[in-house]
Tab-separated table of C-alpha atoms and ligand atoms in Angstrom:
chain	number	residue	atom	x	y	z
D	1025	MET	CA	-11.612	12.598	10.342
D	1026	ILE	CA	-10.064	11.080	7.213
D	1027	ASP	CA	-7.706	8.158	6.537
D	1028	LEU	CA	-5.989	7.947	3.170
D	1029	GLN	CA	-4.164	4.642	3.589
D	1030	THR	CA	-6.190	1.540	4.473
D	1031	HIS	CA	-6.035	-2.150	3.492
D	1032	SER	CA	-8.767	-4.777	3.357
D	1033	THR	CA	-8.956	-8.546	2.861
D	1034	ALA	CA	-8.630	-7.836	-0.869
D	1035	SER	CA	-4.896	-7.585	-0.045
D	1036	ASP	CA	-3.386	-8.081	3.397
D	1037	GLY	CA	-5.820	-6.414	5.793
D	1038	THR	CA	-8.089	-8.486	8.025
D	1039	LEU	CA	-11.380	-6.579	7.573
D	1040	SER	CA	-13.507	-7.040	4.461
D	1041	PRO	CA	-13.997	-3.868	2.399
D	1042	GLU	CA	-17.522	-3.602	3.834
D	1043	ALA	CA	-16.392	-4.099	7.442
D	1044	LEU	CA	-13.678	-1.496	6.955
D	1045	VAL	CA	-16.266	1.079	5.853
D	1046	ASP	CA	-18.523	0.111	8.763
D	1047	LEU	CA	-15.643	0.649	11.192
D	1048	ALA	CA	-14.886	4.028	9.593
D	1049	ALA	CA	-18.540	5.063	10.006
D	1050	SER	CA	-18.630	3.923	13.615
D	1051	VAL	CA	-15.530	5.916	14.632
D	1052	GLY	CA	-16.674	9.064	12.810
D	1053	ILE	CA	-14.398	8.974	9.774
D	1054	THR	CA	-15.975	10.795	6.835
D	1055	THR	CA	-13.509	9.885	4.056
D	1056	ILE	CA	-11.253	6.877	3.572
D	1057	ALA	CA	-9.110	5.825	0.656
D	1058	LEU	CA	-8.963	2.071	0.140
D	1059	THR	CA	-5.392	1.439	-1.017
D	1060	ASP	CA	-4.949	-2.321	-1.258
D	1061	HIS	CA	-1.616	-3.644	-2.552
D	1062	ASP	CA	-1.651	-4.521	-6.264
D	1063	THR	CA	-5.437	-4.870	-6.508
D	1064	VAL	CA	-8.589	-2.795	-6.965
D	1065	SER	CA	-10.988	-5.665	-6.300
D	1066	GLY	CA	-12.126	-4.253	-2.937
D	1067	LEU	CA	-13.155	-0.896	-4.368
D	1068	ARG	CA	-16.576	-1.749	-5.716
D	1069	PRO	CA	-17.900	-3.324	-2.464
D	1070	ALA	CA	-16.264	-0.615	-0.340
D	1071	MET	CA	-17.758	2.212	-2.418
D	1072	ALA	CA	-21.206	0.600	-2.396
D	1073	ARG	CA	-21.065	0.275	1.396
D	1074	GLY	CA	-19.752	3.823	1.659
D	1075	ARG	CA	-22.816	5.164	-0.165
D	1076	LYS	CA	-25.060	3.352	2.343
D	1077	ARG	CA	-23.134	4.444	5.410
D	1078	GLY	CA	-22.352	8.021	4.389
D	1079	VAL	CA	-18.592	7.436	4.158
D	1080	GLU	CA	-16.780	8.746	1.095
D	1081	VAL	CA	-14.483	6.032	-0.303
D	1082	ILE	CA	-11.718	7.334	-2.568
D	1083	PRO	CA	-10.695	4.640	-5.064
D	1084	GLY	CA	-7.017	3.898	-4.455
D	1085	VAL	CA	-4.232	1.378	-4.933
D	1086	GLU	CA	-0.704	0.882	-3.578
D	1087	PHE	CA	2.279	-0.304	-5.615
D	1088	GLU	CA	5.719	-1.372	-4.441
D	1089	ALA	CA	8.250	0.208	-6.796
D	1090	GLU	CA	11.710	-1.062	-7.699
D	1091	TRP	CA	14.090	0.326	-5.118
D	1092	ALA	CA	17.783	-0.467	-4.848
D	1093	GLY	CA	18.184	0.893	-1.305
D	1094	GLY	CA	17.215	-0.687	1.999
D	1095	GLY	CA	13.582	-1.067	3.031
D	1096	HIS	CA	11.023	-0.362	0.333
D	1097	MET	CA	9.386	2.349	-1.761
D	1098	HIS	CA	5.597	2.367	-1.995
D	1099	ILE	CA	3.525	4.544	-4.300
D	1100	LEU	CA	-0.144	5.312	-3.713
D	1101	GLY	CA	-2.660	6.127	-6.417
D	1102	TYR	CA	-5.785	8.158	-5.538
D	1103	PHE	CA	-8.938	8.712	-7.608
D	1104	ILE	CA	-7.840	6.056	-10.081
D	1105	ASP	CA	-10.282	4.673	-12.624
D	1106	SER	CA	-10.635	1.097	-11.357
D	1107	GLN	CA	-12.026	-0.006	-14.748
D	1108	ASP	CA	-9.052	1.278	-16.730
D	1109	PRO	CA	-8.052	-1.650	-18.997
D	1110	GLU	CA	-4.312	-1.005	-18.872
D	1111	LEU	CA	-4.309	-0.651	-15.091
D	1112	LEU	CA	-6.289	-3.883	-14.730
D	1113	GLU	CA	-3.939	-5.709	-17.077
D	1114	ARG	CA	-0.865	-4.553	-15.130
D	1115	LEU	CA	-2.455	-5.499	-11.809
D	1116	ALA	CA	-3.363	-8.943	-13.176
D	1117	TRP	CA	0.295	-9.431	-14.117
D	1118	LEU	CA	1.360	-8.545	-10.547
D	1119	GLN	CA	-1.239	-10.975	-9.142
D	1120	GLU	CA	0.122	-13.751	-11.340
D	1121	ARG	CA	3.682	-13.012	-10.147
D	1122	ARG	CA	2.457	-13.051	-6.529
D	1123	ARG	CA	1.049	-16.544	-7.019
D	1124	GLU	CA	4.306	-17.777	-8.550
D	1125	ARG	CA	6.244	-16.212	-5.697
D	1126	ALA	CA	3.980	-17.810	-3.074
D	1127	ALA	CA	4.513	-21.231	-4.677
D	1128	LYS	CA	8.271	-20.670	-4.542
D	1129	ILE	CA	8.089	-19.569	-0.898
D	1130	LEU	CA	6.154	-22.734	-0.025
D	1131	GLN	CA	8.743	-24.859	-1.783
D	1132	GLN	CA	11.558	-23.180	0.146
D	1133	LEU	CA	9.641	-23.555	3.408
D	1134	GLU	CA	9.249	-27.251	2.763
D	1135	GLU	CA	12.996	-27.559	2.162
D	1136	ALA	CA	13.554	-25.694	5.433
D	1137	GLY	CA	11.409	-28.221	7.317
D	1138	ALA	CA	8.308	-26.028	7.635
D	1139	PRO	CA	5.847	-27.447	5.121
D	1140	ILE	CA	2.436	-25.833	4.679
D	1141	GLN	CA	-0.316	-26.619	2.225
D	1142	TRP	CA	-0.993	-24.357	-0.741
D	1143	GLU	CA	-4.712	-24.594	0.012
D	1144	ARG	CA	-4.202	-23.113	3.488
D	1145	ALA	CA	-2.137	-20.184	2.215
D	1146	GLU	CA	-4.783	-19.573	-0.439
D	1147	PHE	CA	-7.513	-19.810	2.189
D	1148	PHE	CA	-5.918	-17.077	4.286
D	1149	ALA	CA	-5.462	-14.931	1.162
D	1150	GLY	CA	-9.214	-15.225	0.564
D	1151	GLY	CA	-8.704	-15.900	-3.137
D	1152	GLU	CA	-7.198	-12.450	-3.648
D	1153	SER	CA	-3.757	-10.860	-3.627
D	1154	ILE	CA	-1.591	-13.479	-1.877
D	1155	GLY	CA	1.330	-12.268	0.238
D	1156	ARG	CA	3.604	-13.078	3.128
D	1157	PRO	CA	1.044	-12.264	5.875
D	1158	HIS	CA	-1.196	-15.052	4.503
D	1159	ILE	CA	1.675	-17.523	4.382
D	1160	ALA	CA	2.543	-16.439	7.935
D	1161	GLN	CA	-0.975	-17.370	9.059
D	1162	ALA	CA	-0.614	-20.809	7.486
D	1163	LEU	CA	2.757	-21.231	9.239
D	1164	ILE	CA	1.152	-20.382	12.582
D	1165	GLU	CA	-1.742	-22.760	11.939
D	1166	ALA	CA	0.697	-25.580	11.114
D	1167	GLY	CA	2.599	-24.928	14.345
D	1168	HIS	CA	5.787	-23.665	12.669
D	1169	ALA	CA	5.522	-20.185	14.225
D	1170	ASN	CA	3.921	-18.668	17.332
D	1171	ASP	CA	2.562	-15.471	15.859
D	1172	LEU	CA	2.934	-13.106	12.903
D	1173	PRO	CA	6.173	-11.373	13.995
D	1174	ASP	CA	7.651	-14.798	14.816
D	1175	ALA	CA	6.742	-16.175	11.362
D	1176	PHE	CA	8.478	-13.217	9.666
D	1177	GLU	CA	11.456	-13.413	12.001
D	1178	ARG	CA	12.015	-17.125	11.449
D	1179	TYR	CA	10.983	-17.628	7.852
D	1180	LEU	CA	9.731	-14.701	5.813
D	1181	LYS	CA	11.959	-11.660	6.171
D	1182	PRO	CA	14.932	-11.038	3.848
D	1183	GLY	CA	17.742	-13.475	4.589
D	1184	ARG	CA	15.406	-16.147	5.987
D	1185	PRO	CA	14.696	-19.480	4.235
D	1186	GLY	CA	11.235	-18.525	3.008
D	1187	TYR	CA	12.112	-15.138	1.572
D	1188	VAL	CA	11.509	-14.524	-2.128
D	1189	GLU	CA	11.559	-11.104	-3.773
D	1190	LYS	CA	8.372	-9.676	-5.192
D	1191	ALA	CA	7.921	-8.531	-8.786
D	1192	GLN	CA	7.775	-4.753	-9.110
D	1193	TYR	CA	7.484	-2.023	-11.701
D	1194	SER	CA	9.794	0.970	-11.716
D	1195	SER	CA	8.585	4.080	-9.905
D	1196	ALA	CA	8.217	5.817	-13.282
D	1197	GLU	CA	5.953	3.021	-14.504
D	1198	CYS	CA	3.825	2.959	-11.307
D	1199	ILE	CA	3.338	6.719	-11.540
D	1200	ARG	CA	2.583	6.607	-15.258
D	1201	LEU	CA	-0.066	3.898	-14.727
D	1202	ILE	CA	-1.742	5.880	-11.941
D	1203	ARG	CA	-1.837	9.086	-13.976
D	1204	ALA	CA	-2.984	7.326	-17.137
D	1205	SER	CA	-6.029	6.097	-15.211
D	1206	GLY	CA	-6.856	9.651	-14.106
D	1207	GLY	CA	-5.289	9.290	-10.668
D	1208	VAL	CA	-2.888	11.205	-8.446
D	1209	ALA	CA	0.410	9.524	-7.486
D	1210	VAL	CA	1.712	10.023	-3.937
D	1211	LEU	CA	4.893	8.715	-2.305
D	1212	ALA	CA	3.766	6.544	0.637
D	1213	HIS	CA	5.444	6.536	4.071
D	1214	PRO	CA	8.900	7.739	2.951
D	1215	ALA	CA	10.562	6.472	6.146
D	1216	THR	CA	10.263	2.881	4.891
D	1217	MET	CA	13.062	3.696	2.446
D	1218	LYS	CA	15.840	2.851	4.868
D	1219	LYS	CA	19.444	3.882	5.208
D	1220	ILE	CA	19.313	7.010	3.123
D	1221	THR	CA	20.443	10.424	4.237
D	1222	ARG	CA	18.222	13.494	3.991
D	1223	GLU	CA	20.270	14.651	1.012
D	1224	GLU	CA	19.776	11.314	-0.740
D	1225	PHE	CA	16.065	11.471	0.001
D	1226	ALA	CA	15.924	14.926	-1.588
D	1227	CYS	CA	17.522	13.512	-4.766
D	1228	VAL	CA	15.066	10.600	-4.852
D	1229	LEU	CA	12.131	12.962	-4.394
D	1230	ASP	CA	13.399	15.251	-7.170
D	1231	ARG	CA	13.552	12.241	-9.477
D	1232	LEU	CA	10.032	11.166	-8.500
D	1233	VAL	CA	8.794	14.698	-9.230
D	1234	THR	CA	10.157	14.467	-12.773
D	1235	GLU	CA	8.328	11.127	-13.047
D	1236	GLY	CA	5.051	12.788	-12.028
D	1237	ILE	CA	4.633	12.252	-8.283
D	1238	ARG	CA	2.219	14.858	-6.871
D	1239	GLY	CA	2.252	14.245	-3.119
D	1240	VAL	CA	4.072	12.835	-0.089
D	1241	GLU	CA	2.448	10.929	2.772
D	1242	ALA	CA	4.295	12.863	5.455
D	1243	PHE	CA	1.608	12.176	8.074
D	1244	TRP	CA	1.829	8.407	8.529
D	1245	SER	CA	1.036	6.638	11.780
D	1246	LYS	CA	4.589	5.334	12.257
D	1247	HIS	CA	6.538	8.484	11.387
D	1248	THR	CA	8.125	10.318	14.297
D	1249	PRO	CA	7.182	14.004	14.712
D	1250	GLU	CA	10.609	14.918	13.311
D	1251	GLU	CA	10.059	12.713	10.241
D	1252	MET	CA	6.615	14.243	9.652
D	1253	GLU	CA	8.054	17.711	9.778
D	1254	PHE	CA	10.965	16.853	7.494
D	1255	TYR	CA	8.877	15.050	4.851
D	1256	ALA	CA	6.164	17.723	4.923
D	1257	GLY	CA	8.822	20.393	4.422
D	1258	ALA	CA	10.435	18.491	1.553
D	1259	ALA	CA	7.017	18.143	-0.079
D	1260	ARG	CA	6.079	21.806	0.318
D	1261	GLU	CA	9.427	22.946	-1.090
D	1262	ARG	CA	8.480	21.099	-4.279
D	1263	ASP	CA	4.878	22.242	-4.316
D	1264	LEU	CA	3.637	18.719	-3.567
D	1265	ILE	CA	0.501	17.794	-1.622
D	1266	VAL	CA	1.151	16.682	1.967
D	1267	THR	CA	-1.138	13.696	2.648
D	1268	ALA	CA	-2.112	11.662	5.714
D	1269	GLY	CA	-2.797	7.954	6.182
D	1270	SER	CA	-2.624	5.419	8.998
D	1271	ASP	CA	-1.793	2.253	6.963
D	1272	PHE	CA	-4.543	0.357	8.771
D	1273	HIS	CA	-4.373	-3.457	8.241
D	1274	GLY	CA	-6.718	-4.662	11.018
D	1275	ALA	CA	-5.273	-7.487	13.123
D	1276	ASN	CA	-2.260	-7.849	10.784
D	1277	LYS	CA	-0.872	-4.595	12.238
D	1278	PRO	CA	-2.632	-4.479	15.596
D	1279	THR	CA	-0.921	-1.295	16.808
D	1280	ILE	CA	-2.344	0.832	13.981
D	1281	GLN	CA	-5.807	2.310	14.557
D	1282	LEU	CA	-8.033	3.430	11.714
D	1283	GLY	CA	-7.714	7.209	11.405
D	1284	ALA	CA	-4.393	7.382	13.269
D	1285	ARG	CA	-2.253	10.105	11.738
D	1286	LEU	CA	-1.215	13.512	13.016
D	1287	ASP	CA	-1.986	16.019	10.303
D	1288	GLY	CA	-3.278	18.737	12.628
D	1289	ASN	CA	-6.769	18.696	11.103
D	1290	ARG	CA	-5.680	19.690	7.638
D	1291	GLU	CA	-8.074	17.221	6.047
D	1292	GLY	CA	-10.137	19.805	4.167
D	1293	GLU	CA	-7.026	21.190	2.500
D	1294	ILE	CA	-5.652	17.706	1.713
D	1295	LEU	CA	-8.865	16.535	0.061
D	1296	ARG	CA	-9.305	19.757	-1.918
D	1297	SER	CA	-5.752	19.539	-3.271
D	1298	LEU	CA	-6.073	15.864	-4.198
D	1299	ARG	CA	-9.381	16.484	-5.981
D	1300	THR	CA	-8.000	19.425	-7.935
D	1301	GLU	CA	-5.031	17.301	-8.966
D	1302	ALA	CA	-7.267	14.354	-9.924
D	1303	ASP	CA	-9.480	16.630	-12.058
D	1304	ARG	CA	-6.369	17.830	-13.826
D	1305	ALA	CA	-5.176	14.249	-14.431
D	1306	ALA	CA	-8.587	13.173	-15.738
D	1307	ARG	CA	-8.663	16.144	-18.137
D	1308	ALA	CA	-5.161	15.280	-19.367
D	1309	VAL	CA	-6.214	11.680	-20.025
D	1310	GLY	CA	-9.366	12.905	-21.773
D	1311	ALA	CA	-7.344	15.305	-23.930
D	1312	ARG	CA	-5.080	12.457	-25.033
D	1313	GLY	CA	-8.235	10.663	-25.972
E	1184	AMP	P1	4.387	-8.938	0.769
E	1184	AMP	O1	3.690	-7.864	-0.017
E	1184	AMP	O2	3.885	-10.290	0.460
E	1184	AMP	O3	5.875	-8.852	0.674
E	1184	AMP	O4	3.998	-8.700	2.296
E	1184	AMP	C1	4.145	-7.422	2.847
E	1184	AMP	C2	3.315	-7.351	4.101
E	1184	AMP	O5	3.961	-8.111	5.134
E	1184	AMP	C3	3.160	-5.929	4.605
E	1184	AMP	O6	1.799	-5.648	4.882
E	1184	AMP	C4	3.937	-5.916	5.877
E	1184	AMP	O7	3.332	-5.153	6.863
E	1184	AMP	C5	3.960	-7.343	6.332
E	1184	AMP	N1	5.189	-7.554	7.088
E	1184	AMP	C6	6.445	-7.349	6.635
E	1184	AMP	N2	7.347	-7.638	7.609
E	1184	AMP	C7	6.622	-8.007	8.711
E	1184	AMP	C8	6.959	-8.402	10.044
E	1184	AMP	N3	8.251	-8.481	10.446
E	1184	AMP	N4	5.945	-8.711	10.891
E	1184	AMP	C9	4.658	-8.631	10.491
E	1184	AMP	N5	4.269	-8.266	9.264
E	1184	AMP	C10	5.245	-7.936	8.369
E	1185	ZN	ZN1	-0.232	-4.102	3.429
E	1186	FE	FE1	2.767	0.738	2.034
């Protein structure tokens, strides 16, 4: 079994990178990609644990790209060089924006009569990538919300008093950064781009292809069978790799199990294609010098 989309406490998952690898080993998963949002800080501990436990950990990252439509567009990077100076600089910028955004959210929450302390939000973030799930936990602790869905419903989703937009790079820039660090860029869970027709999706995907996207995560734990088939078909028509990930976040998304995706056991083919593509990207970076 493989799982190419997982999140740890380095972003908004609830298992540490080490615990995530331990869980993978215990349920028989041989390869995971750790794809935390806007950070690579979990990769080193996850890869070290992976070597001990016999689990291959593909170094990954997940960006949210600028997207004018409903929902959101996420872009995954696989086999990235987590020491790449430009990548690290761009991620540090996103982390700084996240902290500014969190401060603004807290200010708006206070004005809305739901004050929480910065220290508590930071505590739940674990000193790493701070986001709405951490603020939600602080809201619950302070008695302003009953549980995570309730905190988002009352305060944190678009249109609610605690909502603040997140800083993003364009899709072209996300893809460029991933490729420049020797990685392979893949469009994550396309169904989260809401309210677009299949024709509009085809146009978006064509644009992403010109920007350098190399795969589509058609097999995602929350896609319907029809969506999987459609996105896999759209990917194959464009000679893109069809990938598979659950989007595991531990207790922050309790319905998603590690390894949950329905790719019909195509994992050998998926990994081979991604590796070939990553080798190509690394050679291109090397050639540029
Ligand atoms: P952020 O990156 O700070 O905007 O937070 C995004 C995270 O919040 C993602 O992991 C989402 O799964 C989570 N999230 C978004 N909406 C909800 C919701 N209604 N209930 C629970 N979690 C949510
Ligand atoms: Zn997440
Ligand atoms: Fe995502």
